[in-house]
Short mmCIF file of C-alpha atoms in Angstrom, two decimals:
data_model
loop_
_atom_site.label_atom_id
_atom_site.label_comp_id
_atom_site.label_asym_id
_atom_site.label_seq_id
_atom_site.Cartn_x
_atom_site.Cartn_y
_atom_site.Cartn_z
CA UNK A 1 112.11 65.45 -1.41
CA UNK A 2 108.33 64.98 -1.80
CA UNK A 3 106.90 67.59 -4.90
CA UNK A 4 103.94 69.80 -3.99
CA UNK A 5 100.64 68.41 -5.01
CA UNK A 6 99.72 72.08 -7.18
CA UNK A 7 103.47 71.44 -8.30
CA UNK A 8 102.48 67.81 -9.87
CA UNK A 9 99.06 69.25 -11.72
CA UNK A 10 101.13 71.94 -12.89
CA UNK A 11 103.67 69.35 -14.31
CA UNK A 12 101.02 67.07 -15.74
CA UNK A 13 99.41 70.01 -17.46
CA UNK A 14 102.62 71.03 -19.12
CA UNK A 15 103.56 67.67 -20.06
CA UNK A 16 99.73 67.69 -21.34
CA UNK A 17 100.71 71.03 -23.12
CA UNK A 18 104.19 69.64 -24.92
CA UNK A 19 102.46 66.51 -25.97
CA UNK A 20 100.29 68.31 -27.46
CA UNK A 21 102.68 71.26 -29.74
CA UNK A 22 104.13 67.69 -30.35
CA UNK A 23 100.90 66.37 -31.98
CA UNK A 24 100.17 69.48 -33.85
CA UNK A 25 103.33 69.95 -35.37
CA UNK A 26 102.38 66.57 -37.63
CA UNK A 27 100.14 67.04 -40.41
CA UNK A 28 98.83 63.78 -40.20
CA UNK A 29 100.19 60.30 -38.15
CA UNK A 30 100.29 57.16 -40.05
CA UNK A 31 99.88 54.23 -37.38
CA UNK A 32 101.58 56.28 -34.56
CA UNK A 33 104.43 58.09 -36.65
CA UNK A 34 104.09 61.58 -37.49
CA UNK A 35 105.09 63.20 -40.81
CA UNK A 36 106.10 66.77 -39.78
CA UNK A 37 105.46 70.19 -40.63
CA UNK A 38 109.19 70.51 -41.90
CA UNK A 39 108.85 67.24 -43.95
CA UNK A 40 106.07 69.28 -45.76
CA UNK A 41 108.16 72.04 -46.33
CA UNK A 42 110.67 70.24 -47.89
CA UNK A 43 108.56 68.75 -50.33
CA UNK A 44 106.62 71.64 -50.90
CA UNK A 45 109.45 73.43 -51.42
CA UNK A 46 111.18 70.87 -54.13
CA UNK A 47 107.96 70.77 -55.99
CA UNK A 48 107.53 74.56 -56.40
CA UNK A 49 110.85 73.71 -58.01
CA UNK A 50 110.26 71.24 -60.50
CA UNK A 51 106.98 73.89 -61.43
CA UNK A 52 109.30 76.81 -62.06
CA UNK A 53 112.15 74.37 -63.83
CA UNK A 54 109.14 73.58 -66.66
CA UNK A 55 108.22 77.14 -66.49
CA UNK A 56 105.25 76.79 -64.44
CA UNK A 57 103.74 77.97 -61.32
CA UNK A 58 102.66 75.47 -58.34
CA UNK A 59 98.97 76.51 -57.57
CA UNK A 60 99.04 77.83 -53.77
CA UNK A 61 95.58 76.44 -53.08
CA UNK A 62 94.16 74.51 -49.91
CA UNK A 63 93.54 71.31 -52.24
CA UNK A 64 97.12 70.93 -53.84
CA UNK A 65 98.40 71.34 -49.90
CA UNK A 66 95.98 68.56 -49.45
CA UNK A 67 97.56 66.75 -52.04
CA UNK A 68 100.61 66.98 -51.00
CA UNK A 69 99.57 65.48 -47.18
CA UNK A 70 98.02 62.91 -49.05
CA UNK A 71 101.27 61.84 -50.90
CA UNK A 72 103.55 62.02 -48.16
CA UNK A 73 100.83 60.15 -46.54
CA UNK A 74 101.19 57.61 -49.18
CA UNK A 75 105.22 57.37 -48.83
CA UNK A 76 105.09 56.91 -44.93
CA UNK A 77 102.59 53.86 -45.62
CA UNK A 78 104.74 52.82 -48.43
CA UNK A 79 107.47 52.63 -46.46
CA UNK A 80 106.05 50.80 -43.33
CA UNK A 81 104.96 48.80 -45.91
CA UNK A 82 108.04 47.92 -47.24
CA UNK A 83 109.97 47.28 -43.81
CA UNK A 84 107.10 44.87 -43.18
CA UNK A 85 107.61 43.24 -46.03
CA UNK A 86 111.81 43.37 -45.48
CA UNK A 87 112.36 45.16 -49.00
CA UNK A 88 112.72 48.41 -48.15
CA UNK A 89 115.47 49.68 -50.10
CA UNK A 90 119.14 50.40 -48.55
CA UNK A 91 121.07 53.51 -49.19
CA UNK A 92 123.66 51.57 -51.39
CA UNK A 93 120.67 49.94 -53.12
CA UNK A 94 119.23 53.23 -53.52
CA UNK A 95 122.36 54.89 -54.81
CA UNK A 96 122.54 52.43 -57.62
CA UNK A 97 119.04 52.59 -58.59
CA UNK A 98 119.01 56.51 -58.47
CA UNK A 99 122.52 56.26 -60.80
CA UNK A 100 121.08 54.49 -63.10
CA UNK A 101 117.42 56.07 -63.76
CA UNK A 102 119.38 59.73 -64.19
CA UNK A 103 121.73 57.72 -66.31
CA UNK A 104 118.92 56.49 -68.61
CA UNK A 105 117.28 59.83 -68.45
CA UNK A 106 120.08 62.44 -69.05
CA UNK A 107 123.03 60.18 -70.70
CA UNK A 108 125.00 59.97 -67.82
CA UNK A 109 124.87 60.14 -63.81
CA UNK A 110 126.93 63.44 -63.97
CA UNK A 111 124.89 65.00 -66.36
CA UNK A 112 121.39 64.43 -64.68
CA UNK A 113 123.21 66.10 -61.49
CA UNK A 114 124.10 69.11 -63.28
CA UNK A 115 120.68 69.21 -64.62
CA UNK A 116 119.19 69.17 -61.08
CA UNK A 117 122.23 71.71 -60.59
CA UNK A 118 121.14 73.82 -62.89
CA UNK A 119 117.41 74.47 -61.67
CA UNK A 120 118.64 74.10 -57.59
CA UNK A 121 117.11 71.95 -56.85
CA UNK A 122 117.65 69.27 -53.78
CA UNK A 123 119.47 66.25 -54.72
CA UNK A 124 118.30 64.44 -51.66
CA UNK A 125 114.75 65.06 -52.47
CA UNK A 126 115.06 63.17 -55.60
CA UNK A 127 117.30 60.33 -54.02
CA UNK A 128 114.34 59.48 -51.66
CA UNK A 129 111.95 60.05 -54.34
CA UNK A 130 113.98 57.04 -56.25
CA UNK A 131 113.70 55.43 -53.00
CA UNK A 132 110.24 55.20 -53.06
CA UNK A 133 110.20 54.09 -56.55
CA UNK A 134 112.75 51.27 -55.76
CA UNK A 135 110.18 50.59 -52.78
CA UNK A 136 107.10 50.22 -55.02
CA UNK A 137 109.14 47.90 -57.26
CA UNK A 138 110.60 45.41 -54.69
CA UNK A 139 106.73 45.24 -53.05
CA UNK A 140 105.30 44.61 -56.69
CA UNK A 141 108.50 41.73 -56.88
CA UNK A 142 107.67 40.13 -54.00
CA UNK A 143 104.02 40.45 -54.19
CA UNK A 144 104.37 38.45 -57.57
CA UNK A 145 106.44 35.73 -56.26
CA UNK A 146 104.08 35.48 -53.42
CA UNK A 147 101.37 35.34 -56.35
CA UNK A 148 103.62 32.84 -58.44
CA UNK A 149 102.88 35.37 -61.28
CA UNK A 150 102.99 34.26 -64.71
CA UNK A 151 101.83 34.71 -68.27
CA UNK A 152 101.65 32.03 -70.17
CA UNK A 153 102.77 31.88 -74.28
CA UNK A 154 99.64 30.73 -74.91
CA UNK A 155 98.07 34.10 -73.25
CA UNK A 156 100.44 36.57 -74.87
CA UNK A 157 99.72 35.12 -77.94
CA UNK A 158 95.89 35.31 -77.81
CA UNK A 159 96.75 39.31 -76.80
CA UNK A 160 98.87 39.51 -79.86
CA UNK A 161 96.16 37.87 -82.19
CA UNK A 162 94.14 40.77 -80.84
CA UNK A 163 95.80 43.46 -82.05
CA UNK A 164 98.59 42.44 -84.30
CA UNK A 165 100.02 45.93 -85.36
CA UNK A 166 100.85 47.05 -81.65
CA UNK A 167 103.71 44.49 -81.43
CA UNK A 168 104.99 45.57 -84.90
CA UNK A 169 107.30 48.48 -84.08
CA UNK A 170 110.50 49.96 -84.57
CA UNK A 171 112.48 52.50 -82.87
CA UNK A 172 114.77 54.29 -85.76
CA UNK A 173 117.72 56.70 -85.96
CA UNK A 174 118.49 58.59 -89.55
CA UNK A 175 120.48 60.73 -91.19
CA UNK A 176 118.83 62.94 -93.68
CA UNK A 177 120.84 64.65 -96.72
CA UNK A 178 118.99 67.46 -97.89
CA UNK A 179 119.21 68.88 -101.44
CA UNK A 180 120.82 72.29 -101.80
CA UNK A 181 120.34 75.01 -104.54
CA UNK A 182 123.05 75.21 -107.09
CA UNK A 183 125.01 78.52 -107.23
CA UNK A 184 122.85 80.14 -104.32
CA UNK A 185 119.44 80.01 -106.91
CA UNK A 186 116.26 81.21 -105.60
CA UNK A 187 114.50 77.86 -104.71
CA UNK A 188 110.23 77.68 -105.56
CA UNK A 189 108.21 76.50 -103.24
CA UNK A 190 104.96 73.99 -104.39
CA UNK A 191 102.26 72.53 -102.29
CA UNK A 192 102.76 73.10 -98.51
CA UNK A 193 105.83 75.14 -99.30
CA UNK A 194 107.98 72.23 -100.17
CA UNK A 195 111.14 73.20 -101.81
CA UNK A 196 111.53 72.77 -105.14
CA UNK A 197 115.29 71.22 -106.92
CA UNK A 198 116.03 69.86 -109.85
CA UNK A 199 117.12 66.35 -110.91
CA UNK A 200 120.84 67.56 -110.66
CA UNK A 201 120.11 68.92 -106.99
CA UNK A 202 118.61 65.37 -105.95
CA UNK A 203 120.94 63.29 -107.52
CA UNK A 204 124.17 65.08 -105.81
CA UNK A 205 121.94 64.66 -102.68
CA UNK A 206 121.56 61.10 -103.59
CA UNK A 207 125.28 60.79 -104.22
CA UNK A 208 126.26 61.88 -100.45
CA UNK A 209 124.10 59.84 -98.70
CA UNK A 210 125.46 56.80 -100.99
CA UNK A 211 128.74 57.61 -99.76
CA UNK A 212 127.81 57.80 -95.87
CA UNK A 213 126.52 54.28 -96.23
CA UNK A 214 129.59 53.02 -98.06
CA UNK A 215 131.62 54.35 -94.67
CA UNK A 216 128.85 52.82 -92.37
CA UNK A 217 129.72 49.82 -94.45
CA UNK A 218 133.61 49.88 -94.20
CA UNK A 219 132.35 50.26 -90.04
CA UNK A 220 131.74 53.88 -89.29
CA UNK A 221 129.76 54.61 -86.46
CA UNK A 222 126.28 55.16 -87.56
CA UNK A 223 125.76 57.83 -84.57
CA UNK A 224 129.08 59.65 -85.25
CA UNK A 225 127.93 60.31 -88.58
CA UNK A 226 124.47 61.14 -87.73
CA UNK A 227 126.26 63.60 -85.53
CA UNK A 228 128.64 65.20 -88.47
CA UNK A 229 126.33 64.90 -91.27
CA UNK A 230 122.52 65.08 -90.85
CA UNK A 231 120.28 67.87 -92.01
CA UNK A 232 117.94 67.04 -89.41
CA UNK A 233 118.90 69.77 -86.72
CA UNK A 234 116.56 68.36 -84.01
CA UNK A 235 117.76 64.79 -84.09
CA UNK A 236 121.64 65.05 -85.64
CA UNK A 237 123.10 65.18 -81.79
CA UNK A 238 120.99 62.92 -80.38
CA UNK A 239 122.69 60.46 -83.13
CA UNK A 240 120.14 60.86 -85.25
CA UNK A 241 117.52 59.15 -82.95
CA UNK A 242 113.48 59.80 -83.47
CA UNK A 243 111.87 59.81 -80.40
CA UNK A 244 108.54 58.29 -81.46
CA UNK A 245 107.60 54.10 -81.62
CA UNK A 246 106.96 53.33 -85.26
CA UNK A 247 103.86 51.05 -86.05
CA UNK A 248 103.06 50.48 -89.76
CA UNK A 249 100.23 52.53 -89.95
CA UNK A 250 101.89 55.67 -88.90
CA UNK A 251 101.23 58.99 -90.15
CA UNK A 252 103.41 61.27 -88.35
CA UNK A 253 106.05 60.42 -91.01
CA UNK A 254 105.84 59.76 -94.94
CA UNK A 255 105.16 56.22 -96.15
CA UNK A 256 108.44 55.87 -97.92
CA UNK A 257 110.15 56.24 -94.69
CA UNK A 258 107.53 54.30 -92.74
CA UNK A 259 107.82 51.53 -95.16
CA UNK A 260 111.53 51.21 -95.56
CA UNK A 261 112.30 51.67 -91.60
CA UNK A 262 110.09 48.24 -91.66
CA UNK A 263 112.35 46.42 -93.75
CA UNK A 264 114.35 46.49 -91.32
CA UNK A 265 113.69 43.18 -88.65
CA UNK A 266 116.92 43.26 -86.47
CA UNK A 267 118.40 46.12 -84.02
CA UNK A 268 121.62 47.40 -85.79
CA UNK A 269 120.30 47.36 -88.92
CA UNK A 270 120.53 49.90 -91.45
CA UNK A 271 119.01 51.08 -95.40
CA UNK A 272 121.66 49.76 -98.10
CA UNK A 273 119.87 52.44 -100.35
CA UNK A 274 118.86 56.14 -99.64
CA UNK A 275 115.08 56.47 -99.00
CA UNK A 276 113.79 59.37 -100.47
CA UNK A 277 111.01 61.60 -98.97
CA UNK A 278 110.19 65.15 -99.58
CA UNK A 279 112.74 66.51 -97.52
CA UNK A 280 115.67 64.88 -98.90
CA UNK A 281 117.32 61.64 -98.92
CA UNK A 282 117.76 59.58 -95.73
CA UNK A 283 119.83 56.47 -94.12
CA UNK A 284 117.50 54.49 -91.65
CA UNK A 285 119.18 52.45 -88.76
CA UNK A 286 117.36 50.19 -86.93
CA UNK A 287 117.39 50.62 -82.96
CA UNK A 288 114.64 48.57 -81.82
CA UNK A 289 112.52 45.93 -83.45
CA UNK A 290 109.63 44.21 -82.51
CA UNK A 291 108.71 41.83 -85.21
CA UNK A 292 106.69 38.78 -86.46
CA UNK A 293 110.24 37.50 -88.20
CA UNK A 294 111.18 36.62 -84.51
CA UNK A 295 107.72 36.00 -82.82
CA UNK A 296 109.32 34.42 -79.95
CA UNK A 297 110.65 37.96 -79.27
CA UNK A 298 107.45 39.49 -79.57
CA UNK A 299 105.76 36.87 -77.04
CA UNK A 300 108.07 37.31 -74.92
CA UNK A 301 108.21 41.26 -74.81
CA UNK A 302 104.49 40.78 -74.49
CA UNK A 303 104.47 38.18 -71.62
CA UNK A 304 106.67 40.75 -69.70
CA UNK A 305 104.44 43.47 -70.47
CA UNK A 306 101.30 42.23 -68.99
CA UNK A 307 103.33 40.80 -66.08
CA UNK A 308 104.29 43.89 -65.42
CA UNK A 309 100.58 45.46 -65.76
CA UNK A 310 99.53 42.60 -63.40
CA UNK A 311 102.20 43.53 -61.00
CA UNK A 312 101.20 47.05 -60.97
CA UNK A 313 97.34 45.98 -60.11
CA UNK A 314 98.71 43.95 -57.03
CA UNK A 315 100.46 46.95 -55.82
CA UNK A 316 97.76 49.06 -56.31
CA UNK A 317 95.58 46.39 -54.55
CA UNK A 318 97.51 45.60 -51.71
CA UNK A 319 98.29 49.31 -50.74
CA UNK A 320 95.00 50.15 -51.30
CA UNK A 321 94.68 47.67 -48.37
CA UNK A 322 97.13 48.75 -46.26
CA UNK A 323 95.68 52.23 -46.45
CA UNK A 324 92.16 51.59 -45.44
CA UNK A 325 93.54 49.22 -42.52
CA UNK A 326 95.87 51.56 -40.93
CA UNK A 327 95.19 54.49 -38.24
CA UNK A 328 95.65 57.66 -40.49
CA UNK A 329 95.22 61.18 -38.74
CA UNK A 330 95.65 64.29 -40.64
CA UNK A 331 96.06 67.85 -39.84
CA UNK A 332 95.58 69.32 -43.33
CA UNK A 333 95.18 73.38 -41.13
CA UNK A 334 98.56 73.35 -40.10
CA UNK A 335 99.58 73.66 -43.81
CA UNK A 336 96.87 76.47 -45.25
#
């Protein structure tokens, strides 16, 4: 059956047409593959999320739409990326990295799905979002060994030599025993409003936290106590952990406490004696240590660190690279 010749331009003009919708339903192609209207949604969408979840608003503005584009323009070329460089992450690889970074974040892989639960958000958006960071990780890994990267002893110790007190820190927990008033007194106040007790008040202070460290020292668990017995409301159920690196010229905290958390050289360490500050007595454990008593330790967390800053500039680099040599088209209209 032979097709009219006005049938045929018709045809070609509609195929023209659907091509076309096709095209503009991208907003933008990254060597020949589109990233779609929808895919902007969807990320749009999640990010107005995480905004509102921190009790803020996502600014509705051409330039953070541009942003956006950009990003997911960033992903796509991560991703070609990866396949080209056959570490693109699988879903089982993915699964395991994504269980273990809301593990690290929340306590537990349950508990950092409730929390994404909890503010509905899509748990799909932040598996591929793991994705990509699982994607940027195996590039930087492979980029290295392509590299042969290394840092030598000799170089992390010249960066230690440099700057000595950086790579002398501790991560602490404590549990804090505060004074109380005898007989429900009226406490004064001196200074910045610091309570005032008498000797009595300290000393049965004093006394407690002497007996918590005899039970750490028949094997209690340093955390479960922390738990039951600290004053300090903001770190008691966290275990008593302070979230804040100690170096030995911190201010944040008083130098009684500063000085006798840096007594301490190994992880699982703890004070034998209270350490008194203004706010009562306390029982320091160790958590993390970084210290010249086991330089080896400190070269080698230094070594790692600047391999890992070195990695990160090859990343950076290389898609950098990939960016300016590929055929990027974008559409930023089709999301104002």
């Amino acid at each position: 059956m032979m097709i009219k010749k006005t049938t045929a331009v018709v045809l070609l003009l509609l195929l023209a047409f659907f091509a076309a919708a096709c095209g503009n339903n991208s907003v933008a192609e990254v060597n020949g593959e589109g990233i779609t209207v929808a895919e902007f949604n969807d990320y749009w969408d999640n990010l107005k999320g995480i905004y509102e979840a921190n009790n803020e608003t996502l600014e509705d503005s051409a330039e953070m739409k541009e942003t956006v584009v950009n990003q997911l323009v960033y992903y796509r070329l991560l991703k070609q990326a990866a396949k080209a460089k056959d570490c693109w992450p699988t879903e089982e690889e993915t699964q395991t990295y994504f269980e273990e970074q809301l593990a690290a974040l929340y306590g537990t892989y349950d508990e950092g799905l409730a929390e994404i639960e909890t503010y509905r958000l899509d748990q799909n958006f932040f598996f591929n979002q793991y994705r990509y960071m699982l994607a940027e990780e195996n590039i930087k890994d492979t980029l290295a060994a392509e590299e042969d990267l290394t840092v030598s002893i000799d170089a992390a110790q010249e960066i230690y030599d440099a700057d000595p007190v950086s790579y002398n820190t501790r991560v602490v927990s404590h549990i804090l025993i505060k004074p109380y008033a005898a007989d429900d007194r009226e406490v004064d106040t001196e200074g910045e409003g610091d309570p005032v007790y008498t000797d009595k008040e300290w000393q049965t202070a004093k006394e407690r936290a002497e007996k918590i460290i005899k039970d750490l020292d028949s094997g209690a668990s340093f955390v479960a106590m922390a738990v039951k017995y600290s004053d300090d409301t903001t770190t008691a159920a966290a275990g008593g952990k302070i979230d804040l690196t100690l170096t030995e010229d911190n201010t944040e905290l008083e130098a009684s406490f500063v000085s006798a958390a840096f007594s301490l050289d190994e992880a699982g360490e703890y004070t034998k004696a209270p350490v008194k500050t203004s706010y009562g007595y306390h029982i320091i454990y160790c958590d993390e240590a970084l210290s010249p008593a086991h330089m080896d330790e400190v070269l080698a967390f230094i070594s790692e660190e600047q391999r890992n800053t070195e990695k990160q500039s090859l990343l950076t680099t290389y898609m950098e690279a990939q960016k300016q040599a590929a055929d990027i088209a974008y559409h930023y209209d089709l999301v104002q």
